[in-house]
Coordinates of C-alpha atoms in Angstrom, one line a residue:
M4 CA -42.0 -5.7 -47.9
A5 CA -43.4 -6.1 -44.4
Q6 CA -45.9 -3.8 -42.8
E7 CA -47.4 -5.8 -40.0
C8 CA -45.9 -8.3 -37.6
D9 CA -48.2 -8.8 -34.4
S10 CA -51.2 -10.8 -35.4
G11 CA -49.0 -13.2 -37.1
D12 CA -47.8 -10.8 -39.8
S13 CA -44.2 -11.7 -40.7
K14 CA -43.8 -10.0 -44.0
A15 CA -40.3 -8.8 -43.2
L16 CA -38.8 -12.1 -41.9
L17 CA -36.6 -12.2 -45.0
A18 CA -36.6 -8.5 -45.8
P19 CA -34.1 -7.3 -48.4
P20 CA -31.8 -4.4 -47.9
P21 CA -33.5 -1.0 -47.7
H22 CA -32.4 0.2 -51.2
E23 CA -34.2 -2.8 -52.8
V24 CA -37.5 -1.8 -51.1
A25 CA -37.7 1.9 -50.9
G26 CA -35.8 2.9 -54.0
E27 CA -33.1 4.8 -52.1
P28 CA -31.8 4.4 -48.6
G29 CA -31.9 7.1 -46.0
R30 CA -35.1 8.9 -47.1
S31 CA -37.4 8.3 -44.2
S32 CA -38.0 11.0 -41.6
L33 CA -38.5 10.2 -38.0
I34 CA -42.3 10.6 -38.4
S35 CA -42.4 8.5 -41.5
A36 CA -40.3 5.7 -39.9
S37 CA -42.5 5.8 -36.8
F38 CA -45.6 5.5 -38.9
N39 CA -44.2 2.5 -40.7
F40 CA -43.2 0.9 -37.4
V41 CA -46.6 1.4 -35.9
N42 CA -48.0 -0.3 -38.9
S43 CA -45.7 -3.2 -38.3
I44 CA -46.7 -3.6 -34.7
I45 CA -50.5 -3.2 -34.9
G46 CA -51.8 -6.0 -37.0
S47 CA -54.3 -8.9 -36.8
G48 CA -52.8 -10.2 -33.5
I49 CA -54.7 -7.4 -31.8
I50 CA -57.9 -9.5 -32.1
G51 CA -56.7 -11.9 -29.3
L52 CA -55.8 -9.3 -26.7
P53 CA -59.2 -9.2 -25.0
Y54 CA -58.8 -13.0 -24.6
A55 CA -55.4 -12.4 -23.0
L56 CA -57.0 -10.2 -20.4
N57 CA -59.5 -12.9 -19.8
Q58 CA -56.6 -15.3 -19.2
A59 CA -54.7 -13.1 -16.9
G60 CA -57.3 -11.0 -15.1
L61 CA -57.9 -7.4 -16.1
P62 CA -55.5 -5.6 -13.7
L63 CA -52.6 -8.1 -14.1
G64 CA -53.3 -8.5 -17.8
L65 CA -52.9 -4.7 -18.3
L66 CA -49.7 -4.8 -16.3
L67 CA -48.4 -7.7 -18.3
L68 CA -49.3 -5.9 -21.5
V69 CA -47.2 -2.9 -20.4
V70 CA -44.3 -5.3 -19.5
V71 CA -44.4 -7.1 -22.9
A72 CA -44.5 -3.7 -24.7
F73 CA -41.4 -2.6 -22.6
I74 CA -39.6 -5.8 -23.4
T75 CA -40.5 -5.4 -27.1
D76 CA -39.2 -1.8 -27.0
Y77 CA -35.9 -2.8 -25.2
S78 CA -35.2 -5.9 -27.4
I79 CA -35.8 -4.0 -30.6
I80 CA -33.1 -1.5 -29.6
L81 CA -30.9 -4.3 -28.4
L82 CA -31.2 -5.9 -31.8
I83 CA -29.8 -2.8 -33.6
K84 CA -27.1 -2.6 -31.0
G85 CA -26.1 -6.1 -31.8
G86 CA -26.1 -5.3 -35.5
N87 CA -23.8 -2.4 -34.9
L88 CA -21.5 -4.4 -32.8
S89 CA -21.3 -7.2 -35.4
G90 CA -21.4 -5.0 -38.5
T91 CA -24.6 -6.8 -39.8
N92 CA -27.8 -5.3 -41.2
S93 CA -30.4 -8.1 -40.8
Y94 CA -31.7 -10.4 -38.1
Q95 CA -30.5 -13.5 -40.0
S96 CA -26.9 -12.2 -40.6
L97 CA -26.7 -11.1 -36.9
V98 CA -27.6 -14.5 -35.6
Q99 CA -25.3 -16.3 -38.1
S100 CA -22.4 -14.0 -37.2
T101 CA -22.8 -14.6 -33.5
F102 CA -23.9 -18.3 -33.3
G103 CA -22.8 -19.6 -36.7
F104 CA -24.8 -22.0 -38.9
P105 CA -26.6 -23.8 -35.9
G106 CA -27.9 -20.4 -34.8
F107 CA -29.1 -19.7 -38.4
L108 CA -30.9 -23.0 -38.4
V109 CA -32.7 -22.3 -35.1
L110 CA -33.7 -18.8 -36.3
S111 CA -34.9 -20.3 -39.6
G112 CA -37.0 -22.8 -37.8
L113 CA -38.6 -20.2 -35.7
Q114 CA -39.1 -18.0 -38.7
F115 CA -40.9 -20.8 -40.5
L116 CA -43.0 -21.8 -37.4
Y117 CA -44.2 -18.3 -36.6
P118 CA -45.9 -17.4 -40.0
F119 CA -47.0 -21.0 -40.5
I120 CA -49.0 -21.0 -37.3
A121 CA -50.1 -17.5 -38.1
M122 CA -51.6 -18.8 -41.4
I123 CA -53.5 -21.5 -39.4
S124 CA -54.9 -18.8 -37.1
Y125 CA -55.9 -16.7 -40.2
N126 CA -57.8 -19.6 -41.7
I127 CA -59.6 -20.3 -38.4
T128 CA -60.5 -16.6 -38.1
T129 CA -61.7 -16.5 -41.7
G130 CA -64.0 -19.5 -41.0
D131 CA -65.3 -17.8 -37.8
T132 CA -65.8 -14.3 -39.1
M133 CA -67.0 -14.7 -42.7
T134 CA -69.6 -17.4 -41.9
K135 CA -71.4 -14.8 -39.7
V136 CA -71.0 -12.2 -42.4
F137 CA -72.6 -14.4 -44.9
Q138 CA -75.5 -15.2 -42.5
R139 CA -76.5 -11.5 -42.8
L140 CA -77.3 -12.1 -46.5
P141 CA -80.9 -12.7 -47.4
G142 CA -81.7 -16.4 -47.5
V143 CA -78.5 -17.5 -45.7
G144 CA -79.3 -19.1 -42.3
P145 CA -77.3 -21.2 -39.8
D146 CA -77.8 -24.3 -41.9
H147 CA -76.8 -22.8 -45.2
I148 CA -73.5 -24.0 -46.8
L149 CA -72.1 -20.4 -46.5
A150 CA -72.5 -20.7 -42.8
E151 CA -70.3 -23.9 -42.7
R152 CA -66.8 -22.9 -41.6
H153 CA -65.1 -25.8 -43.4
F154 CA -66.6 -24.8 -46.7
V155 CA -65.7 -21.1 -46.3
I156 CA -62.1 -22.0 -45.4
L157 CA -61.8 -24.2 -48.4
V158 CA -63.3 -21.7 -50.8
S159 CA -61.3 -18.8 -49.5
T160 CA -58.1 -20.9 -49.9
V161 CA -58.9 -22.1 -53.4
V162 CA -60.2 -18.8 -54.7
F163 CA -58.1 -16.2 -52.9
T164 CA -55.2 -17.2 -50.7
L165 CA -53.7 -20.0 -52.8
P166 CA -53.6 -18.1 -56.1
L167 CA -52.2 -15.0 -54.4
S168 CA -49.7 -17.1 -52.5
L169 CA -48.3 -18.4 -55.9
Y170 CA -46.9 -15.0 -56.8
R171 CA -43.1 -15.0 -56.9
N172 CA -42.8 -11.2 -56.6
I173 CA -43.6 -10.1 -53.1
G174 CA -43.9 -6.5 -54.4
R175 CA -47.2 -7.4 -55.9
L176 CA -48.6 -8.2 -52.5
G177 CA -46.8 -5.8 -50.1
K178 CA -48.9 -2.6 -50.5
V179 CA -51.4 -3.4 -47.8
S180 CA -50.1 -1.3 -44.9
L181 CA -52.5 1.6 -45.3
L182 CA -55.4 -0.7 -45.9
S183 CA -54.6 -2.8 -42.9
M184 CA -54.3 0.3 -40.7
V185 CA -57.7 1.7 -41.9
L186 CA -59.4 -1.7 -41.3
T187 CA -57.8 -2.0 -37.9
L188 CA -59.2 1.5 -37.0
F189 CA -62.7 0.4 -38.1
I190 CA -62.4 -2.7 -35.9
L191 CA -61.2 -0.7 -32.9
I192 CA -64.1 1.7 -33.3
T193 CA -66.5 -1.2 -33.5
V194 CA -65.2 -2.8 -30.3
V195 CA -65.2 0.5 -28.4
I196 CA -68.8 1.4 -29.4
R197 CA -70.0 -2.1 -28.4
A198 CA -68.3 -1.8 -25.1
A199 CA -70.5 1.2 -24.3
T200 CA -73.8 -0.1 -25.9
L201 CA -73.6 -3.9 -25.4
G202 CA -71.4 -4.3 -22.3
P203 CA -74.0 -3.0 -19.8
Q204 CA -76.5 -5.6 -21.0
I205 CA -74.3 -8.6 -20.3
P206 CA -73.9 -9.7 -16.7
P207 CA -70.3 -10.0 -15.6
S208 CA -68.9 -13.5 -15.2
E209 CA -67.8 -14.8 -11.8
N210 CA -64.5 -13.3 -10.8
A211 CA -64.7 -10.9 -13.7
W212 CA -62.7 -8.2 -11.9
A213 CA -60.2 -10.5 -10.1
F214 CA -56.7 -9.1 -10.0
A215 CA -55.0 -12.2 -11.4
K216 CA -55.9 -15.6 -12.8
W217 CA -53.8 -18.8 -13.1
N218 CA -53.5 -18.6 -16.9
A219 CA -51.4 -15.4 -16.9
I220 CA -48.4 -17.0 -18.5
Q221 CA -50.5 -18.2 -21.4
A222 CA -51.7 -14.5 -21.8
V223 CA -48.0 -13.5 -22.2
G224 CA -47.8 -15.8 -25.2
V225 CA -50.8 -14.1 -26.8
M226 CA -49.4 -10.7 -26.1
S227 CA -46.0 -11.6 -27.5
F228 CA -47.8 -12.8 -30.7
A229 CA -49.5 -9.5 -31.0
F230 CA -46.4 -7.4 -30.4
I231 CA -43.6 -9.2 -32.3
C232 CA -42.2 -6.9 -35.0
H233 CA -38.4 -7.5 -34.8
H234 CA -37.9 -8.8 -38.3
N235 CA -38.4 -5.4 -40.0
S236 CA -36.3 -3.5 -37.5
F237 CA -33.2 -3.4 -39.6
L238 CA -35.2 -2.4 -42.6
I239 CA -36.8 0.6 -41.0
Y240 CA -33.5 1.5 -39.2
G241 CA -31.7 1.5 -42.5
S242 CA -34.3 3.7 -44.1
L243 CA -33.7 6.5 -41.6
E244 CA -32.0 9.6 -42.7
E245 CA -28.5 9.3 -41.2
P246 CA -29.5 6.4 -39.0
T247 CA -28.2 6.5 -35.4
L248 CA -29.0 4.6 -32.3
T249 CA -30.4 7.8 -30.7
K250 CA -32.8 8.3 -33.6
W251 CA -33.8 4.7 -33.6
S252 CA -34.5 4.7 -29.9
R253 CA -36.8 7.7 -30.4
V254 CA -38.7 6.0 -33.3
T255 CA -39.0 2.8 -31.2
H256 CA -40.3 4.5 -28.1
V257 CA -42.9 6.5 -30.0
S258 CA -44.0 3.5 -32.1
V259 CA -44.2 1.0 -29.4
G260 CA -45.8 3.5 -27.0
F261 CA -48.6 4.4 -29.5
A262 CA -49.1 0.7 -30.3
L263 CA -49.4 0.0 -26.6
V264 CA -52.1 2.6 -26.2
V265 CA -54.2 1.3 -29.1
S266 CA -53.7 -2.3 -28.0
A267 CA -54.7 -1.5 -24.4
V268 CA -57.9 0.3 -25.5
F269 CA -58.9 -2.6 -27.7
A270 CA -58.1 -5.2 -25.1
V271 CA -60.0 -3.4 -22.3
A272 CA -63.0 -2.5 -24.4
G273 CA -63.3 -6.1 -25.6
Y274 CA -62.9 -7.6 -22.1
V275 CA -65.2 -5.3 -20.2
T276 CA -67.9 -6.0 -22.7
F277 CA -67.8 -9.8 -22.3
T278 CA -65.6 -10.4 -19.2
G279 CA -65.1 -14.1 -18.6
Y280 CA -67.0 -15.1 -21.7
T281 CA -64.4 -13.5 -24.0
Q282 CA -63.3 -15.8 -26.8
G283 CA -59.9 -16.1 -28.5
D284 CA -61.5 -14.3 -31.5
I285 CA -63.4 -11.4 -30.0
F286 CA -65.9 -11.4 -32.9
E287 CA -67.1 -14.8 -31.8
N288 CA -68.7 -13.0 -28.9
Y289 CA -70.9 -10.7 -30.9
C290 CA -74.4 -11.8 -32.0
R291 CA -75.3 -12.8 -35.5
D292 CA -77.8 -10.0 -35.9
D293 CA -75.3 -7.3 -34.8
N294 CA -74.8 -5.3 -38.0
L295 CA -72.0 -3.2 -36.6
A296 CA -70.1 -6.3 -35.5
T297 CA -70.8 -7.8 -38.9
F298 CA -69.1 -4.8 -40.5
G299 CA -66.1 -5.3 -38.1
R300 CA -66.0 -9.0 -39.0
F301 CA -66.0 -8.1 -42.7
C302 CA -63.1 -5.7 -42.2
F303 CA -61.1 -8.2 -40.2
G304 CA -61.8 -11.0 -42.6
L305 CA -60.7 -8.9 -45.6
S306 CA -57.5 -7.9 -43.7
I307 CA -56.4 -11.4 -42.9
I308 CA -57.3 -12.8 -46.4
T309 CA -55.0 -10.3 -48.0
T310 CA -52.2 -10.9 -45.4
F311 CA -52.2 -14.7 -45.6
P312 CA -50.2 -14.8 -48.9
L313 CA -47.4 -12.7 -47.4
E314 CA -47.0 -15.1 -44.5
C315 CA -46.9 -17.9 -47.1
F316 CA -44.1 -16.0 -48.9
V317 CA -42.0 -16.0 -45.7
T318 CA -42.4 -19.8 -45.0
R319 CA -41.6 -20.6 -48.7
E320 CA -38.5 -18.4 -48.6
V321 CA -37.3 -20.1 -45.4
V322 CA -37.6 -23.4 -47.1
A323 CA -35.6 -22.1 -50.1
N324 CA -32.9 -20.6 -48.0
A325 CA -32.5 -23.2 -45.3
I326 CA -33.1 -26.4 -47.2
C327 CA -32.6 -25.7 -50.9
K328 CA -30.0 -22.9 -50.4
R329 CA -31.1 -21.4 -53.8
A330 CA -34.0 -19.9 -55.6
L331 CA -36.8 -22.3 -56.3
T332 CA -37.5 -23.4 -59.8
K333 CA -41.0 -22.7 -61.1
A334 CA -42.2 -26.3 -60.5
E335 CA -40.6 -26.3 -57.0
H336 CA -42.2 -22.9 -56.2
V337 CA -45.6 -24.2 -57.1
G338 CA -45.1 -27.5 -55.3
V339 CA -43.8 -26.0 -52.0
T340 CA -46.5 -23.4 -52.0
V341 CA -49.3 -25.9 -52.5
L342 CA -47.8 -28.2 -49.9
I343 CA -47.5 -25.4 -47.3
V344 CA -51.1 -24.1 -48.0
A345 CA -52.5 -27.6 -48.0
V346 CA -51.0 -28.6 -44.6
C347 CA -52.0 -25.3 -43.1
T348 CA -55.6 -25.7 -44.4
A349 CA -55.8 -29.2 -43.1
V350 CA -54.7 -28.2 -39.6
S351 CA -57.1 -25.2 -39.6
L352 CA -60.0 -27.4 -40.6
A353 CA -59.3 -29.7 -37.7
T354 CA -58.9 -26.9 -35.2
E355 CA -61.7 -24.6 -34.1
C356 CA -60.3 -22.6 -31.2
L357 CA -58.3 -19.6 -32.1
G358 CA -57.1 -19.0 -28.5
I359 CA -54.9 -22.1 -28.2
V360 CA -53.3 -21.3 -31.6
L361 CA -52.4 -17.8 -30.5
E362 CA -51.0 -19.2 -27.2
L363 CA -48.9 -21.8 -29.0
N364 CA -47.5 -19.4 -31.5
G365 CA -46.7 -16.9 -28.7
V366 CA -44.9 -19.3 -26.4
L367 CA -43.2 -21.4 -29.1
S368 CA -42.0 -18.8 -31.6
A369 CA -42.8 -15.2 -30.6
T370 CA -41.3 -15.5 -27.1
P371 CA -37.8 -16.7 -28.3
L372 CA -37.8 -14.1 -31.1
I373 CA -38.6 -11.3 -28.7
F374 CA -37.1 -12.3 -25.3
I375 CA -34.2 -14.7 -26.0
I376 CA -32.5 -14.4 -29.4
P377 CA -31.8 -10.5 -29.4
S378 CA -30.6 -10.8 -25.8
A379 CA -28.4 -13.8 -26.5
C380 CA -26.8 -12.1 -29.5
F381 CA -26.1 -8.9 -27.6
L382 CA -24.5 -10.9 -24.7
K383 CA -22.3 -12.9 -27.0
L384 CA -21.0 -9.7 -28.7
S385 CA -20.7 -7.5 -25.6
P386 CA -17.8 -7.6 -23.1
G387 CA -18.4 -8.3 -19.5
R388 CA -20.0 -11.1 -17.6
W389 CA -23.7 -12.0 -17.5
F390 CA -25.8 -10.3 -14.8
H391 CA -23.2 -7.5 -14.5
G392 CA -23.7 -3.8 -15.6
G393 CA -25.3 -3.4 -19.0
N394 CA -25.7 -7.2 -19.4
L395 CA -28.0 -7.6 -16.4
I396 CA -31.3 -6.9 -18.3
P397 CA -30.5 -9.0 -21.4
S398 CA -29.6 -11.9 -19.0
A399 CA -32.8 -11.5 -17.1
L400 CA -34.8 -11.5 -20.4
I401 CA -33.3 -14.8 -21.5
L402 CA -34.3 -16.4 -18.2
T403 CA -37.8 -14.8 -18.4
G404 CA -38.2 -16.0 -22.0
L405 CA -37.3 -19.6 -21.0
F406 CA -39.7 -19.5 -18.1
V407 CA -42.6 -18.2 -20.3
M408 CA -41.9 -20.8 -23.0
V409 CA -41.7 -23.8 -20.6
T410 CA -44.5 -22.7 -18.3
G411 CA -46.8 -21.5 -21.0
L412 CA -46.5 -24.6 -23.1
T413 CA -47.1 -26.8 -20.0
M414 CA -50.2 -24.8 -19.0
T415 CA -51.6 -24.8 -22.5
G416 CA -51.3 -28.6 -22.5
L417 CA -52.7 -29.1 -19.0
S418 CA -55.5 -26.6 -19.1
P419 CA -56.6 -25.7 -22.6
Q420 CA -59.2 -23.0 -22.7
D421 CA -62.8 -23.7 -23.8
C422 CA -64.2 -22.0 -26.9
S423 CA -67.7 -21.6 -28.2
H424 CA -67.0 -21.7 -31.9
G425 CA -70.0 -20.8 -34.2
V426 CA -72.5 -20.8 -31.4
E427 CA -74.6 -17.9 -30.3
M428 CA -73.8 -16.6 -26.8
F429 CA -76.5 -16.8 -24.2
Y430 CA -77.0 -13.0 -24.2
C431 CA -78.0 -12.8 -27.8
A432 CA -81.6 -12.1 -28.8
D433 CA -82.0 -15.3 -30.9
S434 CA -80.1 -17.5 -28.4
N435 CA -82.9 -20.1 -28.7
L436 CA -81.3 -21.2 -32.0
S437 CA -78.1 -22.7 -30.6
S438 CA -76.7 -20.9 -27.6
T439 CA -74.2 -21.2 -24.9
T440 CA -75.2 -20.8 -21.3
P441 CA -73.4 -18.7 -18.7
P442 CA -70.6 -20.6 -17.0
T443 CA -71.5 -21.7 -13.5

């Protein structure tokens, strides 16, 4: 059901038991399970990682990326430990068994918020990327209707994402894992090539190589958004042949480690190309006449258009489970779907900067889902006092998560980052059309 969860990909938020997805439980080898988990981590959220390095500074940003990956690895294992202690096999049942119905409501709220904000970011990215793809078509210039982001978002919603979101059977939408991985590989290659060919032509910004910057906490939110993948942990764990905590730890270490390497390469390649000019959507930095970047934009646009309906499925299921407490009728299904998509589209039409959306989703929803809830469940179930023995790290993660949430949200409100949506950067050959100027 779910194959990606960093870029806002929450397909497994409400994952059914393994036997309902894979046909038979206990059929995945360690290699197969690791591949599935890598797919779940590396998703569309990777596109904002160069921006995260711009927020934090390159050296500190890389250090924070490693820390977020370590916390992701640790909390995923902690989640399964909590499941074993409580005898539960899903994130939802674990939280409900430890914190009762109030805990279930909090988790449901976060599970709704995370994919809903992700859908907003998908629409923003679709408007940003596909308008520049269309401008490479003969006769389509900056003033053409196909170069208007509002029009592109509306058309993609009406023609593609809304009809696909109306499916009731998630199985008709879930087979996108391999496609997403291939598209992500193409995007990674594009960014690395341009780091070598375009980067030397762009003068570094002021303080481009500073060790740290003041917006580092906001960067943690973006990184958390990119790495979150906890909701399908029980699904992949249950699919292992004779699942044990030792096997699961091995799968988690390999998967998160590989995802960290790919993410770090992508983030560094993107940042060193544009330094302080790096946007929340890295493809906003490339010039309109860059054919390789246009191909990367097309790959990314296709990936997120096909992923949007899966996010909508999750938000709709949360509504059905938390509010209606039953399966939706056909009329309710259509009504709730249209309402969710309409509100999401309205917000995305009014918001142009992807960076702030990634930050908010990271600090408001991804951070508690990664840092706080798995640790709180484990502490509630395990013996001993907080900050003693094996409870020390989970206790520290809760405090860290609370600090990131409060500080990140405050900094996002007090110092929102600028973006240059739909405008050619100063280093582009045709910058005389409508260009930015280097920050002073």
